[in-house]
Coordinates of C-alpha atoms in Angstrom, one line a residue:
M1 CA 170.2 164.6 76.4
N2 CA 171.2 167.2 73.6
K3 CA 174.4 165.2 73.9
L4 CA 171.5 162.4 72.1
L5 CA 170.3 164.5 70.4
S6 CA 173.7 165.8 68.2
Q7 CA 174.1 161.5 68.2
M8 CA 170.7 161.5 66.3
S9 CA 171.5 163.8 63.4
Q10 CA 174.4 162.1 62.7
F11 CA 173.8 158.9 62.8
I12 CA 170.2 160.0 60.8
Q13 CA 173.2 161.7 58.0
N14 CA 176.3 158.6 57.8
L15 CA 173.1 156.5 56.7
F16 CA 171.1 158.6 54.4
P17 CA 173.9 160.7 52.8
K18 CA 171.5 162.8 50.1
E19 CA 174.5 163.5 48.1
E20 CA 175.5 160.2 46.5
V21 CA 171.7 159.6 46.0
S22 CA 170.4 162.6 44.2
D23 CA 169.6 160.3 41.3
I24 CA 167.3 158.0 43.6
Y25 CA 165.6 161.2 44.6
K26 CA 164.8 161.8 41.3
D27 CA 162.5 158.6 41.4
T28 CA 160.1 159.1 43.2
S29 CA 158.3 155.6 44.0
I30 CA 162.1 155.1 45.7
N31 CA 162.6 158.9 47.2
N32 CA 158.5 157.9 49.2
E33 CA 160.4 154.5 50.2
I34 CA 163.8 156.5 51.3
N35 CA 162.2 159.4 53.0
S36 CA 159.5 156.1 55.1
Q37 CA 162.7 154.3 56.4
E38 CA 165.3 157.8 57.0
K39 CA 160.4 158.1 59.3
F40 CA 161.3 154.9 60.3
V41 CA 165.4 155.0 62.2
K42 CA 164.3 159.4 63.3
E43 CA 161.6 157.5 65.5
T44 CA 163.0 154.2 66.2
F45 CA 165.9 156.6 67.6
V46 CA 163.6 159.0 69.2
E47 CA 161.9 155.8 71.2
K48 CA 165.5 155.1 72.1
I49 CA 166.9 158.2 73.0
F50 CA 163.6 158.2 75.7
V51 CA 164.0 155.2 77.3
E52 CA 167.6 156.0 77.9
E53 CA 166.7 158.6 79.2
L54 CA 164.2 157.2 81.6
F55 CA 165.7 154.6 83.0
I56 CA 168.3 157.6 83.8
E57 CA 166.0 159.9 85.5
R58 CA 163.8 156.7 87.8
E59 CA 167.3 155.0 88.5
E60 CA 167.3 154.5 92.5
K61 CA 169.4 156.6 94.3
P62 CA 171.4 155.1 97.8
I63 CA 169.1 155.3 100.8
N64 CA 170.9 158.2 102.8
Y65 CA 171.7 157.0 106.2
N66 CA 173.5 157.8 109.0
K67 CA 174.6 154.5 109.8
K68 CA 176.2 155.8 113.6
S69 CA 171.9 155.2 114.0
F70 CA 171.4 152.6 111.3
Y71 CA 171.7 149.4 110.2
I72 CA 170.4 149.0 106.8
V73 CA 171.2 145.9 104.5
D74 CA 169.5 145.1 100.8
K75 CA 167.2 148.7 102.1
V76 CA 166.7 146.0 105.0
L77 CA 166.6 148.0 108.6
V78 CA 168.5 145.5 110.1
L79 CA 169.5 147.5 113.9
Y80 CA 168.2 150.6 115.0
K81 CA 171.6 151.1 117.2
G82 CA 170.6 155.0 118.4
T83 CA 169.2 155.7 121.9
S84 CA 167.1 158.8 120.2
A85 CA 163.9 160.2 121.3
N86 CA 162.4 160.6 118.3
V87 CA 163.4 158.6 115.3
E88 CA 162.8 159.0 111.2
V89 CA 163.0 156.0 109.5
P90 CA 165.6 156.7 106.4
V91 CA 163.5 157.2 103.3
G92 CA 164.2 154.0 101.0
V93 CA 163.6 151.8 103.8
V94 CA 161.6 148.7 102.2
A95 CA 161.0 146.6 105.8
I96 CA 161.7 146.8 109.7
G97 CA 163.6 143.6 109.7
D98 CA 163.4 141.0 112.7
K99 CA 163.3 143.1 116.3
A100 CA 165.5 146.0 114.7
F101 CA 164.7 148.2 117.4
Y102 CA 163.7 145.9 120.3
D103 CA 164.6 146.8 123.4
S104 CA 165.1 150.7 122.2
T105 CA 163.7 152.2 125.4
N106 CA 165.0 155.8 125.2
L107 CA 161.3 155.4 122.3
T108 CA 157.9 157.8 121.9
I109 CA 157.7 158.7 119.1
V110 CA 159.0 156.8 115.5
T111 CA 158.6 158.1 112.1
L112 CA 158.5 155.8 109.1
P113 CA 158.6 156.1 105.3
D114 CA 156.0 155.6 102.9
S115 CA 158.3 152.8 100.6
L116 CA 157.7 150.7 103.5
I117 CA 156.3 147.8 103.2
S118 CA 156.9 145.7 106.3
V119 CA 158.1 145.4 109.6
G120 CA 158.7 142.4 111.2
S121 CA 158.9 140.2 113.9
Q122 CA 159.5 141.9 117.6
A123 CA 160.5 145.1 115.4
F124 CA 159.8 147.5 118.0
Y125 CA 159.7 144.4 121.4
N126 CA 159.4 146.3 124.3
C127 CA 159.5 150.3 122.7
Q128 CA 157.9 150.2 126.4
N129 CA 158.1 155.1 125.8
M130 CA 156.9 155.0 122.4
N131 CA 153.1 156.7 122.9
S132 CA 151.4 155.5 119.1
I133 CA 152.5 154.3 115.8
K134 CA 151.2 155.4 112.0
I135 CA 152.3 152.7 110.0
P136 CA 152.2 154.1 106.4
D137 CA 149.9 152.8 103.4
G138 CA 151.6 150.3 101.1
V139 CA 152.9 148.0 104.2
T140 CA 151.2 144.9 103.9
S141 CA 152.4 142.7 106.5
I142 CA 152.9 143.4 110.3
G143 CA 155.2 140.0 111.9
A144 CA 154.4 138.7 115.3
E145 CA 154.9 140.7 118.7
A146 CA 155.9 143.5 116.9
F147 CA 154.9 146.2 119.5
K148 CA 154.9 143.1 122.9
Y149 CA 155.1 145.3 126.3
C150 CA 155.0 149.1 124.2
K151 CA 153.2 149.9 127.5
N152 CA 153.1 153.9 126.9
L153 CA 151.5 152.6 123.6
S154 CA 148.0 154.1 123.6
H155 CA 147.2 154.5 119.9
V156 CA 148.0 153.3 116.8
E157 CA 146.6 154.0 113.1
L158 CA 147.3 151.2 110.3
P159 CA 147.3 150.8 107.1
T160 CA 144.4 150.2 104.3
T161 CA 147.0 147.7 102.2
I162 CA 147.6 145.7 104.9
T163 CA 146.4 142.5 105.0
E164 CA 147.7 139.8 107.8
I165 CA 148.5 140.5 111.2
K166 CA 149.8 138.0 113.0
A167 CA 149.4 136.4 116.8
S168 CA 150.9 139.0 119.8
T169 CA 151.2 141.8 117.6
F170 CA 149.9 144.0 120.6
R171 CA 149.9 142.0 123.1
E172 CA 151.0 143.8 126.3
C173 CA 150.6 147.0 125.1
S174 CA 148.8 147.5 128.4
N175 CA 147.6 151.2 127.4
L176 CA 146.2 151.0 123.9
F177 CA 142.7 152.1 123.6
S178 CA 141.1 151.6 121.0
I179 CA 142.6 149.3 117.4
E180 CA 140.1 149.4 114.4
I181 CA 141.5 146.7 111.5
P182 CA 141.9 148.4 108.3
E183 CA 139.2 146.6 105.7
G184 CA 141.2 144.2 103.2
V185 CA 142.8 142.0 106.9
T186 CA 142.0 139.0 106.1
N187 CA 143.9 136.8 108.7
L188 CA 144.7 138.0 112.6
G189 CA 147.2 135.8 114.6
E190 CA 145.9 135.1 117.6
S191 CA 145.9 137.3 121.3
I192 CA 146.5 140.3 118.9
C193 CA 145.3 142.5 122.0
L194 CA 145.5 140.2 125.1
G195 CA 147.6 142.2 128.0
C196 CA 145.4 144.9 126.4
N197 CA 144.1 146.2 130.5
K198 CA 143.0 149.4 129.1
L199 CA 141.4 148.1 126.0
K200 CA 137.5 149.6 125.3
Y201 CA 136.7 149.1 121.3
I202 CA 137.9 146.4 118.5
V203 CA 137.0 147.4 114.5
L204 CA 137.0 144.6 113.5
P205 CA 136.5 144.2 108.5
S206 CA 134.1 142.2 107.2
T207 CA 136.5 140.9 105.2
L208 CA 138.3 138.8 107.9
N209 CA 138.0 134.9 108.0
Y210 CA 140.5 133.7 110.7
I211 CA 141.6 134.5 114.3
G212 CA 143.8 132.2 114.3
N213 CA 142.8 128.9 113.4
I214 CA 139.3 130.2 114.1
S215 CA 137.1 130.8 111.6
I216 CA 135.3 134.6 111.6
S217 CA 132.5 134.8 109.4
L218 CA 131.1 139.6 109.4
E219 CA 128.4 140.7 106.8
K220 CA 130.0 144.4 107.4
P221 CA 132.7 146.3 110.2
A222 CA 131.7 145.0 113.8
V223 CA 132.7 146.8 116.5
L224 CA 133.6 144.4 119.4
T225 CA 134.1 144.9 123.2
K226 CA 134.3 143.5 125.8
D227 CA 130.8 141.7 126.1
D228 CA 130.6 140.8 122.1
S229 CA 131.5 136.5 121.8
N230 CA 134.6 137.5 119.8
W231 CA 136.0 139.7 122.0
N232 CA 138.8 136.8 123.7
L233 CA 140.0 135.9 120.6
M234 CA 141.5 138.7 120.4
T235 CA 142.5 139.7 123.9
S236 CA 142.6 136.1 125.5
S237 CA 145.0 133.3 124.4
I238 CA 143.5 130.6 122.0
N239 CA 145.5 127.2 123.4

């Protein structure tokens, strides 16, 4: 910034060398015009400095991660190659790719970054020992079968920003006790919770329009239990 300010000062001095226009300055109207032009140049130069500095400050930093454990391309976590039980996805990752953690049976806890916006199909397929997952706000979609066969998964926290959950997302999560679909979700794929034998209740949002290809109309959030007519839409195969 100091260097840029020095450049601005030199630029203005060169543009308005007062020793060369001393006679002109005696004319009040011309003097006012010069002062006005000088002020404009100063303000423009300062604005340029501000924009450049702001751009530098916001310049994206590369994602810092262990390349032995993660394969990341264009901010997408394509593949987890590690064997740890506790995994923290690097900050800056915006998507968990399809099958990124497929068959990571050692995984018990995974921490997802706030930079995340999507979870791909079968992303955590058959992560049998993962017991809970918190998907951060900012995520808008979860792919089909993303958590299928996560048999020890008992707690799921979904983001308030999500709008769509695709088919069989939690299928065969046999220890899942309950699930709350946030307000804002408009579409659920079919058989979201098929095979979730310990499931006691499901909270559906008032914004929901479809489960699979079945139209749903709710005036307010609804708590489904096994006695509800819509229960089978969530826990059985529609086709």
